[in-house]
PDB file of C-alpha atoms and ligand atoms in Angstrom:
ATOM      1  CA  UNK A   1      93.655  83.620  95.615  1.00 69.00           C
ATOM      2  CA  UNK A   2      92.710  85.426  98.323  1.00 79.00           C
ATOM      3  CA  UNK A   3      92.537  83.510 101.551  1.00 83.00           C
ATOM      4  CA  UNK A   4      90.250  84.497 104.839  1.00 90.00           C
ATOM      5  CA  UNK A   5      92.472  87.028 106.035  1.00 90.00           C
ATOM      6  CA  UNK A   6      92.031  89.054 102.834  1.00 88.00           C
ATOM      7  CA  UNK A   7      88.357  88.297 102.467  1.00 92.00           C
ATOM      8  CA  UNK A   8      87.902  89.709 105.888  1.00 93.00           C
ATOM      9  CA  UNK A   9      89.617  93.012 104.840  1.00 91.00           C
ATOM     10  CA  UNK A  10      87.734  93.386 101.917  1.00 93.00           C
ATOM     11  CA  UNK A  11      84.791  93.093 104.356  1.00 95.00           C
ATOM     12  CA  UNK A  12      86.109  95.855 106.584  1.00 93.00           C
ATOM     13  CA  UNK A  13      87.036  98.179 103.994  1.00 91.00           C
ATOM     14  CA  UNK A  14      83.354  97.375 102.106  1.00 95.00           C
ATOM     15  CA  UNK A  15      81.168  97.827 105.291  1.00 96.00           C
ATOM     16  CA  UNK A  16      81.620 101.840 105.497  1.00 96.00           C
ATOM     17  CA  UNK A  17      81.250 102.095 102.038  1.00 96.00           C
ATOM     18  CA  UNK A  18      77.533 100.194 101.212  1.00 97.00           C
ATOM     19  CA  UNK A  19      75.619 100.648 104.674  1.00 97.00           C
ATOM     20  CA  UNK A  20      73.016 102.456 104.114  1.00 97.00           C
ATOM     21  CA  UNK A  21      72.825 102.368 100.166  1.00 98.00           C
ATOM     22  CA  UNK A  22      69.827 101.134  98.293  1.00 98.00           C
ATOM     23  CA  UNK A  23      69.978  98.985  94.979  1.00 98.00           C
ATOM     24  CA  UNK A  24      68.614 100.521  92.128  1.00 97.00           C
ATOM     25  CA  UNK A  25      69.566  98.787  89.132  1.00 96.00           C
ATOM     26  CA  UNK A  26      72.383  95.903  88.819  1.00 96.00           C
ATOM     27  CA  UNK A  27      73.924  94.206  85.544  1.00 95.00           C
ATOM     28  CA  UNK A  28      76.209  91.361  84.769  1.00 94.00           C
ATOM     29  CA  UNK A  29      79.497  90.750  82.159  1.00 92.00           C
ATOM     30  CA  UNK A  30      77.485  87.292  81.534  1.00 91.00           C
ATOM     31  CA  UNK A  31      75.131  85.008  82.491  1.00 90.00           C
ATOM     32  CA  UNK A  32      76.896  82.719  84.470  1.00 91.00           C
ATOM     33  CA  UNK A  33      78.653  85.289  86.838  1.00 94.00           C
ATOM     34  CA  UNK A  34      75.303  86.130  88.748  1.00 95.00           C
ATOM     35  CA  UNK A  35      72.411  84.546  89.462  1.00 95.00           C
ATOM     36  CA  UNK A  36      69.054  86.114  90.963  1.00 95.00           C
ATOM     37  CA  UNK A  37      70.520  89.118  91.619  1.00 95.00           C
ATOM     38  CA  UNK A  38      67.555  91.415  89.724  1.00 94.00           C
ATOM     39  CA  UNK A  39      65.857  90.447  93.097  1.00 95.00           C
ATOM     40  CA  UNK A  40      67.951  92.544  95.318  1.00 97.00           C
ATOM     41  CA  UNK A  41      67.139  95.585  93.291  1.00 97.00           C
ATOM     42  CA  UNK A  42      65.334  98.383  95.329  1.00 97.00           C
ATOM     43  CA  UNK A  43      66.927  96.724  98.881  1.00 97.00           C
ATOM     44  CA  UNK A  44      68.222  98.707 101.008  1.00 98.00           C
ATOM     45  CA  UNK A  45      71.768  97.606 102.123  1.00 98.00           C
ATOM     46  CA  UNK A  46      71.537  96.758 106.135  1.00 98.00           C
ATOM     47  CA  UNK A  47      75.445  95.357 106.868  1.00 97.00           C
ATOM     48  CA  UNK A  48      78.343  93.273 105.326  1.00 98.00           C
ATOM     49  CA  UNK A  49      79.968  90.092 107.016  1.00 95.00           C
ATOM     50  CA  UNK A  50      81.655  87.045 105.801  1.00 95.00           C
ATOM     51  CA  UNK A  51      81.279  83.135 106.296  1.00 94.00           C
ATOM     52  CA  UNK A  52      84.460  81.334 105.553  1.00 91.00           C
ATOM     53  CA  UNK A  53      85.645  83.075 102.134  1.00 90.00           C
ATOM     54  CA  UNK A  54      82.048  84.291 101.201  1.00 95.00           C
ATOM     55  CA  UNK A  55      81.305  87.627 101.653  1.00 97.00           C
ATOM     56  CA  UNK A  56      77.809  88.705 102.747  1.00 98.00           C
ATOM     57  CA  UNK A  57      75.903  91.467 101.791  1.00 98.00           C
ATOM     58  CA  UNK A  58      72.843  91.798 103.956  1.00 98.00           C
ATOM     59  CA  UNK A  59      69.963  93.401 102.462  1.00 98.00           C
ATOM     60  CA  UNK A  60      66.155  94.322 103.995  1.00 95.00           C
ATOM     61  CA  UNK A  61      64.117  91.737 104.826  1.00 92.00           C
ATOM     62  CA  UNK A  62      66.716  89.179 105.724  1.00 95.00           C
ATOM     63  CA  UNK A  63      67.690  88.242 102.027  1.00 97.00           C
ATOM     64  CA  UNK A  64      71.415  88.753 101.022  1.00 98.00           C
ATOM     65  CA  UNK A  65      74.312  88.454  98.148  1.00 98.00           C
ATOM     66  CA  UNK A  66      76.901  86.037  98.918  1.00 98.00           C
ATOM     67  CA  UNK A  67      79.918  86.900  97.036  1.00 97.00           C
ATOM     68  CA  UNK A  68      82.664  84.543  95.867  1.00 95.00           C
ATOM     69  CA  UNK A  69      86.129  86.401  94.968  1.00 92.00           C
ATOM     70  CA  UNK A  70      87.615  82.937  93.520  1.00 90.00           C
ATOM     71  CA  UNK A  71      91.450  83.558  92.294  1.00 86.00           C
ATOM     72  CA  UNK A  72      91.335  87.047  91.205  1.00 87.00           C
ATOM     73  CA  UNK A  73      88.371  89.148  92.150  1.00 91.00           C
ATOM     74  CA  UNK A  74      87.568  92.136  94.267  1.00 91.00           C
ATOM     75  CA  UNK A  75      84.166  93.910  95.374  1.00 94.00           C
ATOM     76  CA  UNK A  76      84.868  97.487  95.426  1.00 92.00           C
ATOM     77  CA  UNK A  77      82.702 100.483  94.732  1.00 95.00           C
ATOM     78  CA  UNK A  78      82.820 102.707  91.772  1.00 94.00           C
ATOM     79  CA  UNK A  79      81.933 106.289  92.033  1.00 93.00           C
ATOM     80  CA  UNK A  80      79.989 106.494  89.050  1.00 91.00           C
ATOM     81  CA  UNK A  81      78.557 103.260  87.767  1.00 86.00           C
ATOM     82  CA  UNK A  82      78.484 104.010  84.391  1.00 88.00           C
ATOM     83  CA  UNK A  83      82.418 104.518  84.499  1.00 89.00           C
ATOM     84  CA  UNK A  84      82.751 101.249  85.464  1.00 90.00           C
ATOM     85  CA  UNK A  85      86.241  99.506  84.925  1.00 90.00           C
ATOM     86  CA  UNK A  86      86.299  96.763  82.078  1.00 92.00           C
ATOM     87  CA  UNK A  87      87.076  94.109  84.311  1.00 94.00           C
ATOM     88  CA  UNK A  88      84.065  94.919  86.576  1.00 95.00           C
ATOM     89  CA  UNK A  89      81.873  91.630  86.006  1.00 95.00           C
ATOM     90  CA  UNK A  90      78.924  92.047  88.154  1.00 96.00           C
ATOM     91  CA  UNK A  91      77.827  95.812  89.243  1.00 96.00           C
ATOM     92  CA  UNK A  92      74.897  97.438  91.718  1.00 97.00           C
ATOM     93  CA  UNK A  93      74.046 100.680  90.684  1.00 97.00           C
ATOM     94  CA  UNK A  94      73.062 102.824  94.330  1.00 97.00           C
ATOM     95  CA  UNK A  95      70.629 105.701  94.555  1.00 96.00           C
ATOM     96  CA  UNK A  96      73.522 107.952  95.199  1.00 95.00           C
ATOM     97  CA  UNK A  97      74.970 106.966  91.343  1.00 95.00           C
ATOM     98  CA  UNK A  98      77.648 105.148  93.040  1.00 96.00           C
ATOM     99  CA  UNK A  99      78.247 101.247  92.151  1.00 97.00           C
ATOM    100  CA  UNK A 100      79.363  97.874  94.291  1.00 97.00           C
ATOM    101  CA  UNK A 101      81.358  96.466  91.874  1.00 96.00           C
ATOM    102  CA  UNK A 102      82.428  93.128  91.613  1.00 95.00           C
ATOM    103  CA  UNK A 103      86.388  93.827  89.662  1.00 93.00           C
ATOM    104  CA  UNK A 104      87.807  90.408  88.672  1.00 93.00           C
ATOM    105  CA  UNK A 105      90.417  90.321  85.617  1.00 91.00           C
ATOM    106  CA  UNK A 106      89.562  86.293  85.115  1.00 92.00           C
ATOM    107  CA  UNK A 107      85.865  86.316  85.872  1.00 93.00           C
ATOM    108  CA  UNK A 108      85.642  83.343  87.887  1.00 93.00           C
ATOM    109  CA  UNK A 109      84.055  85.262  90.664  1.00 94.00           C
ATOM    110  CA  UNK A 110      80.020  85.037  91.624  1.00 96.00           C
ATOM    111  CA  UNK A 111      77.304  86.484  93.043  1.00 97.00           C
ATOM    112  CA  UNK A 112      74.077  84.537  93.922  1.00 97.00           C
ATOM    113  CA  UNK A 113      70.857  86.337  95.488  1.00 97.00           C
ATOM    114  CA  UNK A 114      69.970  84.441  98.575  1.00 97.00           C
ATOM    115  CA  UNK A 115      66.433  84.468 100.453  1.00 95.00           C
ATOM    116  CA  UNK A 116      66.790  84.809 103.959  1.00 94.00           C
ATOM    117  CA  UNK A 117      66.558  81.619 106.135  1.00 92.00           C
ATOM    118  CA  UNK A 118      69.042  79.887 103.464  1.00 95.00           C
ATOM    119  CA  UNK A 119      72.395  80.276 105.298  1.00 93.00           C
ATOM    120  CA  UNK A 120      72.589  77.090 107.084  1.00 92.00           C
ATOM    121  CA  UNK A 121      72.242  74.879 104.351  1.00 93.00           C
ATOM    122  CA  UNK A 122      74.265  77.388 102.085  1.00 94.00           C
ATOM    123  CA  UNK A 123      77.454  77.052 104.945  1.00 94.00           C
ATOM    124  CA  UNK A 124      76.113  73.373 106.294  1.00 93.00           C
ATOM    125  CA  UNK A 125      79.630  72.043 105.368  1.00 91.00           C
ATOM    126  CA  UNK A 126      81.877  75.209 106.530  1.00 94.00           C
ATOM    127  CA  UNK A 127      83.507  74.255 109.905  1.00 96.00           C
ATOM    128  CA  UNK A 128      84.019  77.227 112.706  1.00 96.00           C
ATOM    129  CA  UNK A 129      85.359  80.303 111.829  1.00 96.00           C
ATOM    130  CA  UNK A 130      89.065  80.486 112.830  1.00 95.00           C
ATOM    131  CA  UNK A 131      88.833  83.165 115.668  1.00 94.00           C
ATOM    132  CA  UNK A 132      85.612  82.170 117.352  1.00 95.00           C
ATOM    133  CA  UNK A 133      84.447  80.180 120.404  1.00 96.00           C
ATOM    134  CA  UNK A 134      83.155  77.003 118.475  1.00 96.00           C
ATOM    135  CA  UNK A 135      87.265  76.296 117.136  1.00 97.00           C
ATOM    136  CA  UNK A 136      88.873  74.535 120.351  1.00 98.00           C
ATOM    137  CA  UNK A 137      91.696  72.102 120.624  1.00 98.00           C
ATOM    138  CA  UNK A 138      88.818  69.750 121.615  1.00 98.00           C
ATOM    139  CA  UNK A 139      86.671  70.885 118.417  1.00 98.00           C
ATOM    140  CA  UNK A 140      89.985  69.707 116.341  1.00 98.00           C
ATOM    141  CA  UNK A 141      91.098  66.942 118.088  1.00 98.00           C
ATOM    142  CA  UNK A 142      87.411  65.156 117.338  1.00 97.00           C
ATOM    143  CA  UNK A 143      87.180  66.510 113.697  1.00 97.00           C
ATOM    144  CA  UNK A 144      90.982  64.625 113.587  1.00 98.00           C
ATOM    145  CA  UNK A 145      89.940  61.364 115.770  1.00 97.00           C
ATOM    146  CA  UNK A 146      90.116  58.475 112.603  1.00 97.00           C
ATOM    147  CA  UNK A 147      91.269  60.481 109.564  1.00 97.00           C
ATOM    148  CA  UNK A 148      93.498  58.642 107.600  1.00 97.00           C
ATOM    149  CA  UNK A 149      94.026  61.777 104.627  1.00 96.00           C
ATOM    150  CA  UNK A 150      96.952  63.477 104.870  1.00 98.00           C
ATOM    151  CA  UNK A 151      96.590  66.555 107.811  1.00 98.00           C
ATOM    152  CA  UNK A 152      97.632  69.450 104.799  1.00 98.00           C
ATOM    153  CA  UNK A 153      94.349  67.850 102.580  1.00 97.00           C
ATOM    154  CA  UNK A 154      92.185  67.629 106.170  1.00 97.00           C
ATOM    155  CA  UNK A 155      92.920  71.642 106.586  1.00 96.00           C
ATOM    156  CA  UNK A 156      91.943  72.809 103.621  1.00 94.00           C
ATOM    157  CA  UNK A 157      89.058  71.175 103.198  1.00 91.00           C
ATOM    158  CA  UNK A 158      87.133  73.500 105.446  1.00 92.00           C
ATOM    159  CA  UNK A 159      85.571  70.994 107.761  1.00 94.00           C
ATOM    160  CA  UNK A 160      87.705  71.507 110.692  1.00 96.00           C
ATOM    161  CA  UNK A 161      87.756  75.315 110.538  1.00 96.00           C
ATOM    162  CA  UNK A 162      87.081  77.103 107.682  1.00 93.00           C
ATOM    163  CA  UNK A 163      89.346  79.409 105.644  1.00 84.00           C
ATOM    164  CA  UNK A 164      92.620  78.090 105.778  1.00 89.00           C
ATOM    165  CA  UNK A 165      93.612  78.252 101.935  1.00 88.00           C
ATOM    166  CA  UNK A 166      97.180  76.587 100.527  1.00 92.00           C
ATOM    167  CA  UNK A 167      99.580  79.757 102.544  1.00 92.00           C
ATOM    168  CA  UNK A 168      98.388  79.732 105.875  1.00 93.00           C
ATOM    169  CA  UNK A 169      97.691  76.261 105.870  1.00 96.00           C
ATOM    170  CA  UNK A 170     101.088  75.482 104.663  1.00 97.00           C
ATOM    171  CA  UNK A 171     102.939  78.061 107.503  1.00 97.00           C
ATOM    172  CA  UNK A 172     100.970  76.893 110.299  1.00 98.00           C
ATOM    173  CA  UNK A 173     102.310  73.312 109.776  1.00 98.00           C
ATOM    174  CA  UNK A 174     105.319  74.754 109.787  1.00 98.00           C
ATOM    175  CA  UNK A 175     105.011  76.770 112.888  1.00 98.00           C
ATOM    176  CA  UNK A 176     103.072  73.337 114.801  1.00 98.00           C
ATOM    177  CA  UNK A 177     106.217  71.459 113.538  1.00 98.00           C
ATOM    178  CA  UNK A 178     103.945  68.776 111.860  1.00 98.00           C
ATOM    179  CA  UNK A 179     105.144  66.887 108.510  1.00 98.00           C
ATOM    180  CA  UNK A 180     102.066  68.166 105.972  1.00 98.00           C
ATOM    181  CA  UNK A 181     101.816  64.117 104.656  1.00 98.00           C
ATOM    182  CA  UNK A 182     101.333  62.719 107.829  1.00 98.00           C
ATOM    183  CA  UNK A 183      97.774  61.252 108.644  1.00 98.00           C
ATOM    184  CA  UNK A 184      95.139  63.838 110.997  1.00 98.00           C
ATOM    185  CA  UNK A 185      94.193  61.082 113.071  1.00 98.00           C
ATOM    186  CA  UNK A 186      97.287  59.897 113.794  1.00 97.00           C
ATOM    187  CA  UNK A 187      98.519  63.314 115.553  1.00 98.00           C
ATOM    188  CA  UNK A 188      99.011  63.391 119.192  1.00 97.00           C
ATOM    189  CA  UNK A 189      96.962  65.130 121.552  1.00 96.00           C
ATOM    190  CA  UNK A 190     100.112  67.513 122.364  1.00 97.00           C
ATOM    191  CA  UNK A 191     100.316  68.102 119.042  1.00 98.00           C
ATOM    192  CA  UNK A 192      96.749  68.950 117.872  1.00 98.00           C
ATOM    193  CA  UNK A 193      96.900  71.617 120.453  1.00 98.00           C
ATOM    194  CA  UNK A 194     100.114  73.265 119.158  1.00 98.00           C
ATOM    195  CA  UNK A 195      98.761  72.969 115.597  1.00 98.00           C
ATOM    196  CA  UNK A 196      95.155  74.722 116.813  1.00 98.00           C
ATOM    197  CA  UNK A 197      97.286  77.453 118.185  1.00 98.00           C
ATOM    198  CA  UNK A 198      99.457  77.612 115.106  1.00 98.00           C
ATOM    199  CA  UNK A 199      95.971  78.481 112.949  1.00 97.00           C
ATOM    200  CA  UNK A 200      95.044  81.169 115.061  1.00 97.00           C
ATOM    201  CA  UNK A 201      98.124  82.558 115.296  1.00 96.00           C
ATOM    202  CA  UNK A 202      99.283  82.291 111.889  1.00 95.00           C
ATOM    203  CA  UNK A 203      96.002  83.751 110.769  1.00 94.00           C
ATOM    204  CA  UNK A 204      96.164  87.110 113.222  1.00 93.00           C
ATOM    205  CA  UNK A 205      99.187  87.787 111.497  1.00 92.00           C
ATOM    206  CA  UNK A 206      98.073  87.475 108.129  1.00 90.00           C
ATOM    207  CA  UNK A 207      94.838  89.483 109.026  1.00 91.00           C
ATOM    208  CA  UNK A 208      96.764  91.781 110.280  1.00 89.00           C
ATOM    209  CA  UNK A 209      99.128  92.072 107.186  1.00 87.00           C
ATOM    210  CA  UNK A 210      96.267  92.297 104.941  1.00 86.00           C
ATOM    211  CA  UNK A 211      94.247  95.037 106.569  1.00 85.00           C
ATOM    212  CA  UNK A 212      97.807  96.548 105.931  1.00 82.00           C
ATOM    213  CA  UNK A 213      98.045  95.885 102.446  1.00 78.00           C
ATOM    214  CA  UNK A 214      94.414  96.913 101.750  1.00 71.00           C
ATOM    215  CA  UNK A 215      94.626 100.280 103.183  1.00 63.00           C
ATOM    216  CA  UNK A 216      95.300 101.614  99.826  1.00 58.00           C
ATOM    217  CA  UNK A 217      91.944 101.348  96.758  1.00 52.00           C
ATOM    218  CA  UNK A 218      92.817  98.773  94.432  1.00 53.00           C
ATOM    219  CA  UNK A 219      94.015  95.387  93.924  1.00 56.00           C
ATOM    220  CA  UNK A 220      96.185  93.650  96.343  1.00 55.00           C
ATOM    221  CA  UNK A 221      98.156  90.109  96.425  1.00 56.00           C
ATOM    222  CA  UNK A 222      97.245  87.804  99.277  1.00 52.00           C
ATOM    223  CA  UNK A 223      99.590  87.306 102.020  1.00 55.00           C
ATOM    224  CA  UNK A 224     101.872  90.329 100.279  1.00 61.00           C
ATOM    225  CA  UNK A 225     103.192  91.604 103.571  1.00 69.00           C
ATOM    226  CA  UNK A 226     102.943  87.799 105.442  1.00 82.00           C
ATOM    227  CA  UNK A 227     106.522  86.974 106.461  1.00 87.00           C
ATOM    228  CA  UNK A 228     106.333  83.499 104.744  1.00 93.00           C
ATOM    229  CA  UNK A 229     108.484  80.399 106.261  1.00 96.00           C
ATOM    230  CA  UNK A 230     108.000  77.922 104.046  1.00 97.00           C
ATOM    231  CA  UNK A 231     105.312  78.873 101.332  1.00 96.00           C
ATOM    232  CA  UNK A 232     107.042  78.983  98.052  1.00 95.00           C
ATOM    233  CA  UNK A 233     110.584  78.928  98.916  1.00 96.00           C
ATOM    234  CA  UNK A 234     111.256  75.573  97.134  1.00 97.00           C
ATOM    235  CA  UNK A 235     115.020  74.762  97.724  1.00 97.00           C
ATOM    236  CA  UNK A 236     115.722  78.039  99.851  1.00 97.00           C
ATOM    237  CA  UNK A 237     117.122  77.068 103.692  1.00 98.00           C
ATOM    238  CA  UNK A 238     114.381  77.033 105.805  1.00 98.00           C
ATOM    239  CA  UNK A 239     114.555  79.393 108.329  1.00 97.00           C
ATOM    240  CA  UNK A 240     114.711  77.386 111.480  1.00 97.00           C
ATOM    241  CA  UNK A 241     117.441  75.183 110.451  1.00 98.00           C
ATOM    242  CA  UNK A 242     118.804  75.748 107.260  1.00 98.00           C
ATOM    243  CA  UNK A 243     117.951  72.556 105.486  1.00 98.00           C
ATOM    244  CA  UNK A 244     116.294  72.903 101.787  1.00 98.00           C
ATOM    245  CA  UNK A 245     112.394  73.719 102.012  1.00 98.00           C
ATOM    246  CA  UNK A 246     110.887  70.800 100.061  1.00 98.00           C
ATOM    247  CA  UNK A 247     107.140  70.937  97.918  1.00 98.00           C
ATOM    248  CA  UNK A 248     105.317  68.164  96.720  1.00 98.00           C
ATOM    249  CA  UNK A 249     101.773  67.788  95.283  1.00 97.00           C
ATOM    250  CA  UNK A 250      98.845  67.385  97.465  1.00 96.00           C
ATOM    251  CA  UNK A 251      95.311  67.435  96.535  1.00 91.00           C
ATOM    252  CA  UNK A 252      96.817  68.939  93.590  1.00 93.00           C
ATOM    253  CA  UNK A 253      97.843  71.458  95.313  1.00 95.00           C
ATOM    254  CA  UNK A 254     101.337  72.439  95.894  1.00 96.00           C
ATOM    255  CA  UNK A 255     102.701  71.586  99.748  1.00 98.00           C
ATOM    256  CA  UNK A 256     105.970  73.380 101.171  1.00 98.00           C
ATOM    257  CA  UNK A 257     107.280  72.104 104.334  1.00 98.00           C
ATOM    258  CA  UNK A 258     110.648  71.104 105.489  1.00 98.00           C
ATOM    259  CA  UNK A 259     111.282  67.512 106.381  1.00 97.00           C
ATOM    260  CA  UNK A 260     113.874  68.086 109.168  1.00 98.00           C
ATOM    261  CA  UNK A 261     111.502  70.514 111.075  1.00 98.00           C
ATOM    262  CA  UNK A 262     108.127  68.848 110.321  1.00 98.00           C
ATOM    263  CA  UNK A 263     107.620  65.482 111.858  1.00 97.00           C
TER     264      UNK A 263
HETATM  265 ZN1   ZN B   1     113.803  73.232 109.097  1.00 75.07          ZN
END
């Protein structure tokens, strides 16, 4: 699935691509995959951006197309919309007879047209993005203060910051030294501020690593060129001491951590 850090390069590599293009027809693979999205025809594209794991593409007059990638989807452009790829689920055919193309092999992905003024209440929930001003050690430490769920489950769920996914939140546990089971609000203040610079850091490096990976058209794989610790290396020495990396279920997720390293 991809995680912020690929979202974010999809972003970058999209940007260049769609500025400046306007809408002039759009279609769907079926009815659930978009909805509104006839509105956005003959709008100009103004910008892309991201919230979180949405991508954002700005159109005139404020409205926009928020973009969901879910486990396996990609927006791209197509050179000629009408040789679209099979697996493209959601297209926008462009003036120039080039296409935005949402490519997703299991079509869980969506796009929703969006008026503009309905961002906050679309992203009320979403905590700060990882690399701005708003996500301190004190923003974390008060999000923490009382939380008796597990501090893996109180990462993902995007209140505290938003778009740590299962990897990165997995690897900067790892890298704060924190046992993934034990309760948020019952992490010292020390600790919190190692595990707030563990987020940040872990998540430069996988931005990084997946502007690298996406430098080339096509499909990638989250985290591909992430030097993983912990994340999926069930029974395989953990790299900081050697013991057995464990996983166990959270949130129905899976958790990696090791239990000699993580306290
Ligand atoms: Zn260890």
């Amino acid at each position: 699935m991809p995680e912020l850090p690929e979202v974010e390069a999809v972003v970058r590599r999209l940007r260049p691509l769609v500025e400046g293009a306007r809408i002039v027809s759009c279609g769907q693979w079926r009815a659930t995959t978009a909805k509104g999205t006839d509105c956005a025809v003959g709008r100009r594209i103004e910008g892309v951006d991201r919230r979180g794991k949405h991508i954002l593409v700005r159109l005139e007059s404020g409205a926009f197309l928020r973009v969901h990638l879910k486990m396996t989807g990609n927006l791209t452009v197509v050179g000629d919309a009408r040789m679209r790829p099979p697996t493209v689920r959601a297209w926008f055919e462009f003036d120039d007879g080039r296409a935005m193309a949402l490519d997703d092999p299991r079509a869980l992905g969506r796009v929703t047209f969006h008026e503009r003024g309905e961002e906050n209440e679309l992203f009320r929930d979403l905590g700060p993005e990882p690399f701005s001003g708003e996500f301190t050690v004190d923003h974390l430490k008060n999000k923490a203060r009382g939380v008796r769920k597990p501090v893996k489950t109180f990462l993902m769920d995007q209140r505290a910051v938003t778009g740590l996914g299962n990897i990165y939140a997995a690897e900067a546990l790892f890298e704060a030294g924190i046992d993934p089971r034990r309760a948020a609000g019952r992490i010292s203040t020390a600790r919190i501020g190692r595990l707030h610079a563990a987020i940040v850091g872990v998540l430069r490096v996988a931005l990084d690593s997946a502007l690298r990976a996406y430098i080339e058209p096509g499909g990638f794989t989250e985290g591909e060129n992430f030097p993983v610790a912990v994340y999926g290396r069930q029974g395989e020495p953990c790299p900081a001491c050697g013991k057995q990396v464990k996983r166990i279920i959270q949130g129905g997720r899976s958790t990696y951590f090791c239990s000699n390293c993580q306290r």
